[in-house]
Amino acid sequence: MVAITIMPHSTVPGGFFNESKPLLRALEKELLNFPDPERCRKHLEKITSIPHCAGTVQGKAVANYVSDQLMKSGLLVSRHEFQATASFPVSISVSLVVNKKKTSLGRIEDRKMPEDFPEENPYILPWCAYSASGELEGKVVYANYGRAEDFQILEKKKISLKDKIVLVRYGKGYRGSKVFEAQNRNAAAVLLYPDPADSGSQKGKTYPDGPWAPDDCIQRGSVLYDFLRAGDPGRNANNNSEEEKVDLFPTIPVVPISARDAGLIMKSMKGKIPDDWKGGLEVPYSLGPGPSVIQLDVMMETKTRTFINILGVIRGEEEPHRFVLISNHHDAWTYGAVDPGTGTAAMLELANTFGNLRRIGWKPRRSLIFGFWDGEEYALTGSTAWGEEEAGRMRECLACLNVDAAVSGDNFFCATSPLLAGLVKLAASKVRLPGGKWMGSFFKYSGPDNAENAGKLLPGNEPLLMLSGGTDYTVFFNRMGVPSIDVGFTGPYGVYHSMYDDFEWVKKFGDPGFLYHTAMVKFIGLMALHLSESDLLPYDVLAYPRAFREHLDLLPKKSKIAEIMEKAADSWDEAANEAHAAIQKIKQNPPGAAREKAKIINEALLSIERSLLDKEGIPSRKWFRHLIYAPKNTFEPQVFPAVMDSLDQGKRKDAVQHAEKIAAAVDRVCVYLRKISKINK
C-alpha cells in the first residue's frame, strides 16, 4: 500500500464565520474526546450474539436493541415498519455424482450454534436470497469470476452453457451480476464459491488462526438484479409502468458452496482452462463440461415479511427542516459482525456522543437523523422504502453519511460525491488514529495499476473513490440527488457473509482494541457537525467540475459527444471558480449582511447535486436518475452511464442525445453557481 499525502482542504468554500468558530472548536474538542472503545465493544458483542436476518424474530430483537440505545442517548426515536418481499430457504441439497457414486455437498460451516438458535433453523443453510427453486442435474462448466468477459471466452471456445451448471468464483463483481450473465446464456444453475486465492489460505492464515476464510467458509447473499432497481422487488414501483416491467428475480437456482466442496467438483472435471483462470484450490483446474454431474434440489420460499427501520432524531433549532442523514443497516445474513455490526456499534456510539453534546447545552442549527435500516442485505430495502416515502423532504437533506461495514482493518477508504470531497479531507485531518497517525495522512490506495481500484478513483481527489452502489446511500444519491459518502476501514477479511463473521473475528483481527471504531465515530461526527452547524454549507464547488473534466478522457476523441461535453466542462469551470471567489468574499462582509447572503448561497448550493438528475432515468435502468454516476451490474462505478451504455451498444446518435442531456444538467448547475457569484454585486 502506498501512503498518499492528503490534498489541502482549502477548496471547501463554505464553513464558519469568525464569530462562530469559538463554539465550533469547543464542540469539536468535546466530540473528539467523548467516544469510548469499550462502549463500542459492548454494542458489537450484543448485536452479534445471534444470527439476525431481516424479517425474522432475531432481526426484530436487534432492531429493538438499537431503538433502546438511541432512546438512552436522548434521541427522539420512531419505528418505520413496512411490508416487503423476502426470500428464505426451505431446503437445499447439492450432490456430486462421479461414476455413479454420489457425494453430498453444500454442508454448512463447521461451527457450534448458539443454544437459543436451533440447528434446524433454515437461515443457516447455504443459500442465496431470491434464487429460483428447482430440481435438476447437469454437467458443470467452470466460468472463472463469471464476468461478461469470462463468458465470452467460453463462447469463443464453443462451450455452450445450455442446461449446464456453472461454477463461479466470488470476487470482481456482485454475485447477482454473475447469475445474470449465466442466466442470459441459458445456464441451468449457478454454484458460487470463495476461492482460496481470493479470500482464503493463499492469502494467509485462515480463521481462527488468521483473518482469511477456512475451506468450509460459505458466503451467503442476495442475487436479486437490484442493479436495475433497488428496494422491495415486490413493490409497485411508484406506479411507474416502465419500472414495473423490470424483472429483478433470477429464473435459475443459485447455491453458494465452500472452497472445500468446489475442490471436490473441480477434481472431477476435465478440460484445459485459460492460464489466468487458475485459483488456489489444491486440485487441477478444469473447464468442463463434466464429465461428472451435479444434482441440485433447491426449494426457496418468497413471502412478505415485516421489516423495521429505526430512526433517531436530534431536532435542529434554527433550520429544523434541513437535516444530515447518518446511515447504517442492522440486518445481517448471519452474525454480521463486520457487516454491518461494526458500523452499527460505531453509529450507536456517535448517537451517544451527540446526546452528550446535547446534555451539556448544544443546540444544533440543523437536524440530525440517524437511520438504521432493515433489509439492506436483501435489496437495500429499508433505506429505499424510507427514502421514497420521504422523497419530498430529500431536497432539504444536506448529505447522507453512510457507514456499512465500518471496520475490518486499518486502511481507510471513502467513496464520495465530489461536493463532499473537501469536507472529507477536512474531517480526516482532525482525527488521530491508533499509533499516532492522523487520518488525513493515512489515506491509502494501491495505485491506479492495481485492479482493485482501477476505474474507481475520483479524479482530482485521489485517493477518494467514486460512488457506485450496493449499499444504503443508493436511493439518496442515485435517485434523490443527495450528496453522499460511503466510508470504512478495510483490511484482510475473508469471512464476509459467512458464519465466521462473528464478534470473535472482530475482537481478534478486525479491531482488537476497538480504537478504529472510535476513529470512525469521530470522523462521521465531525462531518455531521460541520454540515449541521456551518454558516455556509461546506460543499466543494470546485471538485465537481475538476472530476467532470477528467472524466472526459473516457469519451471518443474529436467526436460530437466530446465537443458537447467539453463545452459544458468549460462553463462549469468558469461558474464554479466565480462562485468560489464570491463565497470567500462573503466572509469579509459584516456579520448581519453575511448571514442574509448565506441563506441565499446555501439554497443554491443545495440545488447542485439535484440538478444532475434526469427524472426520466438512465434508459437501461430507469430507477437510477443521476446523469454523472451510476452502478454497473457489477456494482462498480460507471461514469456518464447513459452515454457509455449507448456507445457500448454502438448507438452513437443516442449517445449524442444523452451528452446533450448532461450538458443541460450542467447548465442548470451553472444557473445556481451564478446566483452565488452575483451575491456581492
PDB file of N, CA and C in Angstrom, residues 140-228:
ATOM      1  N   VAL A 140     -21.007 -29.713 -15.142  1.00  0.00           N
ATOM      2  CA  VAL A 140     -20.517 -28.431 -14.634  1.00  0.00           C
ATOM      3  C   VAL A 140     -19.537 -27.813 -15.629  1.00  0.00           C
ATOM      4  N   VAL A 141     -19.673 -26.486 -15.797  1.00  0.00           N
ATOM      5  CA  VAL A 141     -18.713 -25.684 -16.552  1.00  0.00           C
ATOM      6  C   VAL A 141     -18.138 -24.635 -15.606  1.00  0.00           C
ATOM      7  N   TYR A 142     -16.830 -24.541 -15.560  1.00  0.00           N
ATOM      8  CA  TYR A 142     -16.158 -23.541 -14.734  1.00  0.00           C
ATOM      9  C   TYR A 142     -16.047 -22.238 -15.526  1.00  0.00           C
ATOM     10  N   ALA A 143     -16.470 -21.113 -14.908  1.00  0.00           N
ATOM     11  CA  ALA A 143     -16.517 -19.826 -15.616  1.00  0.00           C
ATOM     12  C   ALA A 143     -15.737 -18.732 -14.895  1.00  0.00           C
ATOM     13  N   ASN A 144     -14.680 -19.113 -14.171  1.00  0.00           N
ATOM     14  CA  ASN A 144     -13.814 -18.149 -13.513  1.00  0.00           C
ATOM     15  C   ASN A 144     -14.652 -17.232 -12.612  1.00  0.00           C
ATOM     16  N   TYR A 145     -14.587 -15.896 -12.795  1.00  0.00           N
ATOM     17  CA  TYR A 145     -15.332 -14.962 -11.947  1.00  0.00           C
ATOM     18  C   TYR A 145     -16.754 -14.695 -12.442  1.00  0.00           C
ATOM     19  N   GLY A 146     -17.140 -15.307 -13.537  1.00  0.00           N
ATOM     20  CA  GLY A 146     -18.496 -15.124 -14.032  1.00  0.00           C
ATOM     21  C   GLY A 146     -18.769 -13.735 -14.585  1.00  0.00           C
ATOM     22  N   ARG A 147     -17.726 -13.048 -15.042  1.00  0.00           N
ATOM     23  CA  ARG A 147     -17.891 -11.750 -15.675  1.00  0.00           C
ATOM     24  C   ARG A 147     -18.283 -11.937 -17.141  1.00  0.00           C
ATOM     25  N   ALA A 148     -18.777 -10.888 -17.749  1.00  0.00           N
ATOM     26  CA  ALA A 148     -19.140 -10.975 -19.159  1.00  0.00           C
ATOM     27  C   ALA A 148     -17.951 -11.434 -19.992  1.00  0.00           C
ATOM     28  N   GLU A 149     -16.753 -10.903 -19.684  1.00  0.00           N
ATOM     29  CA  GLU A 149     -15.584 -11.290 -20.467  1.00  0.00           C
ATOM     30  C   GLU A 149     -15.199 -12.751 -20.260  1.00  0.00           C
ATOM     31  N   ASP A 150     -15.501 -13.302 -19.064  1.00  0.00           N
ATOM     32  CA  ASP A 150     -15.235 -14.724 -18.840  1.00  0.00           C
ATOM     33  C   ASP A 150     -16.155 -15.596 -19.689  1.00  0.00           C
ATOM     34  N   PHE A 151     -17.422 -15.223 -19.732  1.00  0.00           N
ATOM     35  CA  PHE A 151     -18.362 -15.996 -20.542  1.00  0.00           C
ATOM     36  C   PHE A 151     -18.053 -15.858 -22.029  1.00  0.00           C
ATOM     37  N   GLN A 152     -17.519 -14.716 -22.435  1.00  0.00           N
ATOM     38  CA  GLN A 152     -17.145 -14.533 -23.838  1.00  0.00           C
ATOM     39  C   GLN A 152     -16.006 -15.474 -24.227  1.00  0.00           C
ATOM     40  N   ILE A 153     -15.110 -15.731 -23.286  1.00  0.00           N
ATOM     41  CA  ILE A 153     -14.030 -16.691 -23.548  1.00  0.00           C
ATOM     42  C   ILE A 153     -14.604 -18.090 -23.760  1.00  0.00           C
ATOM     43  N   LEU A 154     -15.591 -18.464 -22.929  1.00  0.00           N
ATOM     44  CA  LEU A 154     -16.237 -19.763 -23.112  1.00  0.00           C
ATOM     45  C   LEU A 154     -16.920 -19.846 -24.477  1.00  0.00           C
ATOM     46  N   GLU A 155     -17.543 -18.759 -24.893  1.00  0.00           N
ATOM     47  CA  GLU A 155     -18.215 -18.748 -26.191  1.00  0.00           C
ATOM     48  C   GLU A 155     -17.214 -18.930 -27.328  1.00  0.00           C
ATOM     49  N   LYS A 156     -16.046 -18.295 -27.187  1.00  0.00           N
ATOM     50  CA  LYS A 156     -15.012 -18.451 -28.220  1.00  0.00           C
ATOM     51  C   LYS A 156     -14.515 -19.894 -28.294  1.00  0.00           C
ATOM     52  N   LYS A 157     -14.574 -20.585 -27.157  1.00  0.00           N
ATOM     53  CA  LYS A 157     -14.153 -21.980 -27.113  1.00  0.00           C
ATOM     54  C   LYS A 157     -15.289 -22.932 -27.518  1.00  0.00           C
ATOM     55  N   LYS A 158     -16.421 -22.348 -27.925  1.00  0.00           N
ATOM     56  CA  LYS A 158     -17.576 -23.135 -28.379  1.00  0.00           C
ATOM     57  C   LYS A 158     -18.149 -24.004 -27.262  1.00  0.00           C
ATOM     58  N   ILE A 159     -18.058 -23.515 -26.040  1.00  0.00           N
ATOM     59  CA  ILE A 159     -18.630 -24.249 -24.905  1.00  0.00           C
ATOM     60  C   ILE A 159     -20.000 -23.663 -24.599  1.00  0.00           C
ATOM     61  N   SER A 160     -21.024 -24.438 -24.814  1.00  0.00           N
ATOM     62  CA  SER A 160     -22.391 -23.997 -24.569  1.00  0.00           C
ATOM     63  C   SER A 160     -22.740 -24.170 -23.087  1.00  0.00           C
ATOM     64  N   LEU A 161     -23.473 -23.204 -22.556  1.00  0.00           N
ATOM     65  CA  LEU A 161     -23.924 -23.293 -21.166  1.00  0.00           C
ATOM     66  C   LEU A 161     -25.344 -23.829 -21.061  1.00  0.00           C
ATOM     67  N   LYS A 162     -25.971 -24.112 -22.156  1.00  0.00           N
ATOM     68  CA  LYS A 162     -27.353 -24.585 -22.107  1.00  0.00           C
ATOM     69  C   LYS A 162     -27.443 -25.873 -21.298  1.00  0.00           C
ATOM     70  N   ASP A 163     -28.310 -25.842 -20.275  1.00  0.00           N
ATOM     71  CA  ASP A 163     -28.557 -26.976 -19.382  1.00  0.00           C
ATOM     72  C   ASP A 163     -27.344 -27.336 -18.520  1.00  0.00           C
ATOM     73  N   LYS A 164     -26.358 -26.452 -18.469  1.00  0.00           N
ATOM     74  CA  LYS A 164     -25.175 -26.701 -17.642  1.00  0.00           C
ATOM     75  C   LYS A 164     -25.290 -25.955 -16.315  1.00  0.00           C
ATOM     76  N   ILE A 165     -24.576 -26.504 -15.322  1.00  0.00           N
ATOM     77  CA  ILE A 165     -24.461 -25.838 -14.026  1.00  0.00           C
ATOM     78  C   ILE A 165     -23.107 -25.129 -13.999  1.00  0.00           C
ATOM     79  N   VAL A 166     -23.122 -23.837 -13.762  1.00  0.00           N
ATOM     80  CA  VAL A 166     -21.914 -23.024 -13.870  1.00  0.00           C
ATOM     81  C   VAL A 166     -21.287 -22.858 -12.489  1.00  0.00           C
ATOM     82  N   LEU A 167     -20.004 -23.165 -12.395  1.00  0.00           N
ATOM     83  CA  LEU A 167     -19.232 -22.984 -11.167  1.00  0.00           C
ATOM     84  C   LEU A 167     -18.444 -21.679 -11.291  1.00  0.00           C
ATOM     85  N   VAL A 168     -18.653 -20.767 -10.333  1.00  0.00           N
ATOM     86  CA  VAL A 168     -18.107 -19.418 -10.434  1.00  0.00           C
ATOM     87  C   VAL A 168     -17.439 -19.024  -9.124  1.00  0.00           C
ATOM     88  N   ARG A 169     -16.295 -18.348  -9.237  1.00  0.00           N
ATOM     89  CA  ARG A 169     -15.606 -17.800  -8.070  1.00  0.00           C
ATOM     90  C   ARG A 169     -16.260 -16.491  -7.643  1.00  0.00           C
ATOM     91  N   TYR A 170     -16.308 -16.252  -6.328  1.00  0.00           N
ATOM     92  CA  TYR A 170     -16.659 -14.932  -5.833  1.00  0.00           C
ATOM     93  C   TYR A 170     -15.522 -13.958  -6.140  1.00  0.00           C
ATOM     94  N   GLY A 171     -15.870 -12.679  -6.192  1.00  0.00           N
ATOM     95  CA  GLY A 171     -14.876 -11.634  -6.409  1.00  0.00           C
ATOM     96  C   GLY A 171     -15.045 -10.959  -7.750  1.00  0.00           C
ATOM     97  N   LYS A 172     -14.512  -9.735  -7.843  1.00  0.00           N
ATOM     98  CA  LYS A 172     -14.523  -8.946  -9.083  1.00  0.00           C
ATOM     99  C   LYS A 172     -15.935  -8.696  -9.582  1.00  0.00           C
ATOM    100  N   GLY A 173     -16.841  -8.406  -8.648  1.00  0.00           N
ATOM    101  CA  GLY A 173     -18.197  -8.052  -9.058  1.00  0.00           C
ATOM    102  C   GLY A 173     -19.254  -8.666  -8.161  1.00  0.00           C
ATOM    103  N   TYR A 174     -20.431  -8.106  -8.250  1.00  0.00           N
ATOM    104  CA  TYR A 174     -21.590  -8.528  -7.467  1.00  0.00           C
ATOM    105  C   TYR A 174     -22.049  -9.926  -7.877  1.00  0.00           C
ATOM    106  N   ARG A 175     -22.388 -10.746  -6.886  1.00  0.00           N
ATOM    107  CA  ARG A 175     -22.789 -12.128  -7.174  1.00  0.00           C
ATOM    108  C   ARG A 175     -24.011 -12.159  -8.086  1.00  0.00           C
ATOM    109  N   GLY A 176     -24.926 -11.204  -7.938  1.00  0.00           N
ATOM    110  CA  GLY A 176     -26.113 -11.177  -8.789  1.00  0.00           C
ATOM    111  C   GLY A 176     -25.785 -10.952 -10.250  1.00  0.00           C
ATOM    112  N   SER A 177     -24.725 -10.184 -10.522  1.00  0.00           N
ATOM    113  CA  SER A 177     -24.347  -9.956 -11.917  1.00  0.00           C
ATOM    114  C   SER A 177     -23.802 -11.232 -12.538  1.00  0.00           C
ATOM    115  N   LYS A 178     -23.155 -12.087 -11.743  1.00  0.00           N
ATOM    116  CA  LYS A 178     -22.645 -13.367 -12.239  1.00  0.00           C
ATOM    117  C   LYS A 178     -23.811 -14.268 -12.660  1.00  0.00           C
ATOM    118  N   VAL A 179     -24.843 -14.279 -11.818  1.00  0.00           N
ATOM    119  CA  VAL A 179     -26.031 -15.078 -12.128  1.00  0.00           C
ATOM    120  C   VAL A 179     -26.737 -14.512 -13.361  1.00  0.00           C
ATOM    121  N   PHE A 180     -26.830 -13.202 -13.437  1.00  0.00           N
ATOM    122  CA  PHE A 180     -27.461 -12.522 -14.572  1.00  0.00           C
ATOM    123  C   PHE A 180     -26.790 -12.921 -15.884  1.00  0.00           C
ATOM    124  N   GLU A 181     -25.450 -12.902 -15.890  1.00  0.00           N
ATOM    125  CA  GLU A 181     -24.715 -13.262 -17.103  1.00  0.00           C
ATOM    126  C   GLU A 181     -24.923 -14.736 -17.454  1.00  0.00           C
ATOM    127  N   ALA A 182     -24.926 -15.604 -16.446  1.00  0.00           N
ATOM    128  CA  ALA A 182     -25.123 -17.038 -16.701  1.00  0.00           C
ATOM    129  C   ALA A 182     -26.536 -17.313 -17.207  1.00  0.00           C
ATOM    130  N   GLN A 183     -27.520 -16.693 -16.569  1.00  0.00           N
ATOM    131  CA  GLN A 183     -28.916 -16.887 -16.970  1.00  0.00           C
ATOM    132  C   GLN A 183     -29.128 -16.455 -18.422  1.00  0.00           C
ATOM    133  N   ASN A 184     -28.525 -15.332 -18.800  1.00  0.00           N
ATOM    134  CA  ASN A 184     -28.682 -14.827 -20.169  1.00  0.00           C
ATOM    135  C   ASN A 184     -28.042 -15.728 -21.211  1.00  0.00           C
ATOM    136  N   ARG A 185     -27.221 -16.673 -20.747  1.00  0.00           N
ATOM    137  CA  ARG A 185     -26.582 -17.626 -21.665  1.00  0.00           C
ATOM    138  C   ARG A 185     -27.162 -19.023 -21.496  1.00  0.00           C
ATOM    139  N   ASN A 186     -28.379 -19.096 -20.914  1.00  0.00           N
ATOM    140  CA  ASN A 186     -29.162 -20.340 -20.823  1.00  0.00           C
ATOM    141  C   ASN A 186     -28.579 -21.385 -19.887  1.00  0.00           C
ATOM    142  N   ALA A 187     -27.790 -20.944 -18.890  1.00  0.00           N
ATOM    143  CA  ALA A 187     -27.315 -21.890 -17.883  1.00  0.00           C
ATOM    144  C   ALA A 187     -28.496 -22.404 -17.074  1.00  0.00           C
ATOM    145  N   ALA A 188     -28.335 -23.601 -16.516  1.00  0.00           N
ATOM    146  CA  ALA A 188     -29.416 -24.206 -15.730  1.00  0.00           C
ATOM    147  C   ALA A 188     -29.365 -23.781 -14.269  1.00  0.00           C
ATOM    148  N   ALA A 189     -28.158 -23.499 -13.749  1.00  0.00           N
ATOM    149  CA  ALA A 189     -27.995 -23.134 -12.339  1.00  0.00           C
ATOM    150  C   ALA A 189     -26.587 -22.564 -12.156  1.00  0.00           C
ATOM    151  N   VAL A 190     -26.351 -21.968 -10.999  1.00  0.00           N
ATOM    152  CA  VAL A 190     -25.036 -21.410 -10.673  1.00  0.00           C
ATOM    153  C   VAL A 190     -24.624 -21.865  -9.281  1.00  0.00           C
ATOM    154  N   LEU A 191     -23.371 -22.285  -9.157  1.00  0.00           N
ATOM    155  CA  LEU A 191     -22.748 -22.549  -7.857  1.00  0.00           C
ATOM    156  C   LEU A 191     -21.662 -21.497  -7.638  1.00  0.00           C
ATOM    157  N   LEU A 192     -21.706 -20.818  -6.495  1.00  0.00           N
ATOM    158  CA  LEU A 192     -20.750 -19.763  -6.168  1.00  0.00           C
ATOM    159  C   LEU A 192     -19.839 -20.225  -5.045  1.00  0.00           C
ATOM    160  N   TYR A 193     -18.538 -19.965  -5.170  1.00  0.00           N
ATOM    161  CA  TYR A 193     -17.642 -20.379  -4.089  1.00  0.00           C
ATOM    162  C   TYR A 193     -16.532 -19.342  -3.876  1.00  0.00           C
ATOM    163  N   PRO A 194     -15.996 -19.238  -2.648  1.00  0.00           N
ATOM    164  CA  PRO A 194     -14.867 -18.339  -2.370  1.00  0.00           C
ATOM    165  C   PRO A 194     -13.550 -19.055  -2.635  1.00  0.00           C
ATOM    166  N   ASP A 195     -12.796 -18.606  -3.605  1.00  0.00           N
ATOM    167  CA  ASP A 195     -11.550 -19.284  -3.958  1.00  0.00           C
ATOM    168  C   ASP A 195     -10.449 -18.917  -2.962  1.00  0.00           C
ATOM    169  N   PRO A 196      -9.644 -19.888  -2.535  1.00  0.00           N
ATOM    170  CA  PRO A 196      -8.566 -19.600  -1.579  1.00  0.00           C
ATOM    171  C   PRO A 196      -7.581 -18.546  -2.066  1.00  0.00           C
ATOM    172  N   ALA A 197      -7.460 -18.383  -3.381  1.00  0.00           N
ATOM    173  CA  ALA A 197      -6.550 -17.363  -3.911  1.00  0.00           C
ATOM    174  C   ALA A 197      -7.085 -15.955  -3.692  1.00  0.00           C
ATOM    175  N   ASP A 198      -8.400 -15.835  -3.529  1.00  0.00           N
ATOM    176  CA  ASP A 198      -9.016 -14.522  -3.367  1.00  0.00           C
ATOM    177  C   ASP A 198      -9.264 -14.154  -1.913  1.00  0.00           C
ATOM    178  N   SER A 199      -9.642 -15.143  -1.108  1.00  0.00           N
ATOM    179  CA  SER A 199     -10.051 -14.804   0.264  1.00  0.00           C
ATOM    180  C   SER A 199      -9.701 -15.880   1.282  1.00  0.00           C
ATOM    181  N   GLY A 200      -8.900 -16.883   0.884  1.00  0.00           N
ATOM    182  CA  GLY A 200      -8.625 -17.991   1.786  1.00  0.00           C
ATOM    183  C   GLY A 200      -7.156 -18.248   2.031  1.00  0.00           C
ATOM    184  N   SER A 201      -6.785 -19.503   2.047  1.00  0.00           N
ATOM    185  CA  SER A 201      -5.467 -19.926   2.526  1.00  0.00           C
ATOM    186  C   SER A 201      -4.312 -19.391   1.685  1.00  0.00           C
ATOM    187  N   GLN A 202      -4.564 -19.053   0.416  1.00  0.00           N
ATOM    188  CA  GLN A 202      -3.499 -18.491  -0.409  1.00  0.00           C
ATOM    189  C   GLN A 202      -3.173 -17.046  -0.026  1.00  0.00           C
ATOM    190  N   LYS A 203      -4.060 -16.424   0.736  1.00  0.00           N
ATOM    191  CA  LYS A 203      -3.829 -15.045   1.185  1.00  0.00           C
ATOM    192  C   LYS A 203      -3.100 -14.994   2.517  1.00  0.00           C
ATOM    193  N   GLY A 204      -3.209 -16.063   3.324  1.00  0.00           N
ATOM    194  CA  GLY A 204      -2.589 -16.082   4.642  1.00  0.00           C
ATOM    195  C   GLY A 204      -3.290 -17.066   5.558  1.00  0.00           C
ATOM    196  N   LYS A 205      -3.057 -16.922   6.845  1.00  0.00           N
ATOM    197  CA  LYS A 205      -3.657 -17.842   7.814  1.00  0.00           C
ATOM    198  C   LYS A 205      -5.168 -17.688   7.828  1.00  0.00           C
ATOM    199  N   THR A 206      -5.853 -18.829   8.021  1.00  0.00           N
ATOM    200  CA  THR A 206      -7.313 -18.823   7.998  1.00  0.00           C
ATOM    201  C   THR A 206      -7.878 -18.875   9.410  1.00  0.00           C
ATOM    202  N   TYR A 207      -9.114 -18.397   9.515  1.00  0.00           N
ATOM    203  CA  TYR A 207      -9.800 -18.342  10.803  1.00  0.00           C
ATOM    204  C   TYR A 207      -9.975 -19.752  11.398  1.00  0.00           C
ATOM    205  N   PRO A 208      -9.687 -19.950  12.693  1.00  0.00           N
ATOM    206  CA  PRO A 208      -9.474 -18.947  13.744  1.00  0.00           C
ATOM    207  C   PRO A 208      -8.025 -18.506  13.965  1.00  0.00           C
ATOM    208  N   ASP A 209      -7.089 -18.989  13.141  1.00  0.00           N
ATOM    209  CA  ASP A 209      -5.680 -18.615  13.321  1.00  0.00           C
ATOM    210  C   ASP A 209      -5.319 -17.337  12.578  1.00  0.00           C
ATOM    211  N   GLY A 210      -6.146 -16.937  11.654  1.00  0.00           N
ATOM    212  CA  GLY A 210      -5.901 -15.735  10.867  1.00  0.00           C
ATOM    213  C   GLY A 210      -7.215 -15.186  10.352  1.00  0.00           C
ATOM    214  N   PRO A 211      -7.180 -14.082   9.596  1.00  0.00           N
ATOM    215  CA  PRO A 211      -8.420 -13.412   9.190  1.00  0.00           C
ATOM    216  C   PRO A 211      -9.070 -13.966   7.928  1.00  0.00           C
ATOM    217  N   TRP A 212      -8.404 -14.913   7.269  1.00  0.00           N
ATOM    218  CA  TRP A 212      -8.904 -15.366   5.971  1.00  0.00           C
ATOM    219  C   TRP A 212      -9.856 -16.557   6.100  1.00  0.00           C
ATOM    220  N   ALA A 213     -10.542 -16.872   5.013  1.00  0.00           N
ATOM    221  CA  ALA A 213     -11.608 -17.874   5.030  1.00  0.00           C
ATOM    222  C   ALA A 213     -11.059 -19.291   5.124  1.00  0.00           C
ATOM    223  N   PRO A 214     -11.534 -20.093   6.083  1.00  0.00           N
ATOM    224  CA  PRO A 214     -11.201 -21.522   6.075  1.00  0.00           C
ATOM    225  C   PRO A 214     -11.910 -22.198   4.906  1.00  0.00           C
ATOM    226  N   ASP A 215     -11.532 -23.441   4.628  1.00  0.00           N
ATOM    227  CA  ASP A 215     -12.036 -24.067   3.400  1.00  0.00           C
ATOM    228  C   ASP A 215     -13.500 -24.471   3.470  1.00  0.00           C
ATOM    229  N   ASP A 216     -14.123 -24.364   4.659  1.00  0.00           N
ATOM    230  CA  ASP A 216     -15.550 -24.662   4.758  1.00  0.00           C
ATOM    231  C   ASP A 216     -16.408 -23.398   4.786  1.00  0.00           C
ATOM    232  N   CYS A 217     -15.796 -22.235   4.579  1.00  0.00           N
ATOM    233  CA  CYS A 217     -16.493 -20.945   4.651  1.00  0.00           C
ATOM    234  C   CYS A 217     -17.457 -20.794   3.471  1.00  0.00           C
ATOM    235  N   ILE A 218     -18.649 -20.288   3.740  1.00  0.00           N
ATOM    236  CA  ILE A 218     -19.673 -20.101   2.711  1.00  0.00           C
ATOM    237  C   ILE A 218     -20.159 -18.657   2.759  1.00  0.00           C
ATOM    238  N   GLN A 219     -20.138 -17.994   1.609  1.00  0.00           N
ATOM    239  CA  GLN A 219     -20.632 -16.617   1.520  1.00  0.00           C
ATOM    240  C   GLN A 219     -22.080 -16.608   1.053  1.00  0.00           C
ATOM    241  N   ARG A 220     -22.982 -16.225   1.950  1.00  0.00           N
ATOM    242  CA  ARG A 220     -24.387 -16.076   1.598  1.00  0.00           C
ATOM    243  C   ARG A 220     -24.614 -14.687   0.978  1.00  0.00           C
ATOM    244  N   GLY A 221     -25.814 -14.425   0.523  1.00  0.00           N
ATOM    245  CA  GLY A 221     -26.105 -13.102  -0.018  1.00  0.00           C
ATOM    246  C   GLY A 221     -27.252 -13.130  -1.001  1.00  0.00           C
ATOM    247  N   SER A 222     -27.666 -11.945  -1.406  1.00  0.00           N
ATOM    248  CA  SER A 222     -28.750 -11.805  -2.374  1.00  0.00           C
ATOM    249  C   SER A 222     -28.215 -11.913  -3.791  1.00  0.00           C
ATOM    250  N   VAL A 223     -29.017 -12.477  -4.679  1.00  0.00           N
ATOM    251  CA  VAL A 223     -28.680 -12.498  -6.103  1.00  0.00           C
ATOM    252  C   VAL A 223     -29.747 -11.773  -6.921  1.00  0.00           C
ATOM    253  N   LEU A 224     -30.525 -10.924  -6.258  1.00  0.00           N
ATOM    254  CA  LEU A 224     -31.532 -10.125  -6.953  1.00  0.00           C
ATOM    255  C   LEU A 224     -30.840  -9.178  -7.939  1.00  0.00           C
ATOM    256  N   TYR A 225     -31.505  -8.864  -9.016  1.00  0.00           N
ATOM    257  CA  TYR A 225     -30.933  -7.959 -10.010  1.00  0.00           C
ATOM    258  C   TYR A 225     -31.249  -6.505  -9.619  1.00  0.00           C
ATOM    259  N   ASP A 226     -30.802  -6.132  -8.407  1.00  0.00           N
ATOM    260  CA  ASP A 226     -31.128  -4.792  -7.923  1.00  0.00           C
ATOM    261  C   ASP A 226     -30.197  -3.721  -8.473  1.00  0.00           C
ATOM    262  N   PHE A 227     -29.316  -4.084  -9.404  1.00  0.00           N
ATOM    263  CA  PHE A 227     -28.592  -3.075 -10.169  1.00  0.00           C
ATOM    264  C   PHE A 227     -29.516  -2.434 -11.209  1.00  0.00           C
ATOM    265  N   LEU A 228     -30.705  -3.017 -11.388  1.00  0.00           N
ATOM    266  CA  LEU A 228     -31.725  -2.428 -12.258  1.00  0.00           C
ATOM    267  C   LEU A 228     -32.692  -1.543 -11.484  1.00  0.00           C
TER     268      LEU A 228
END
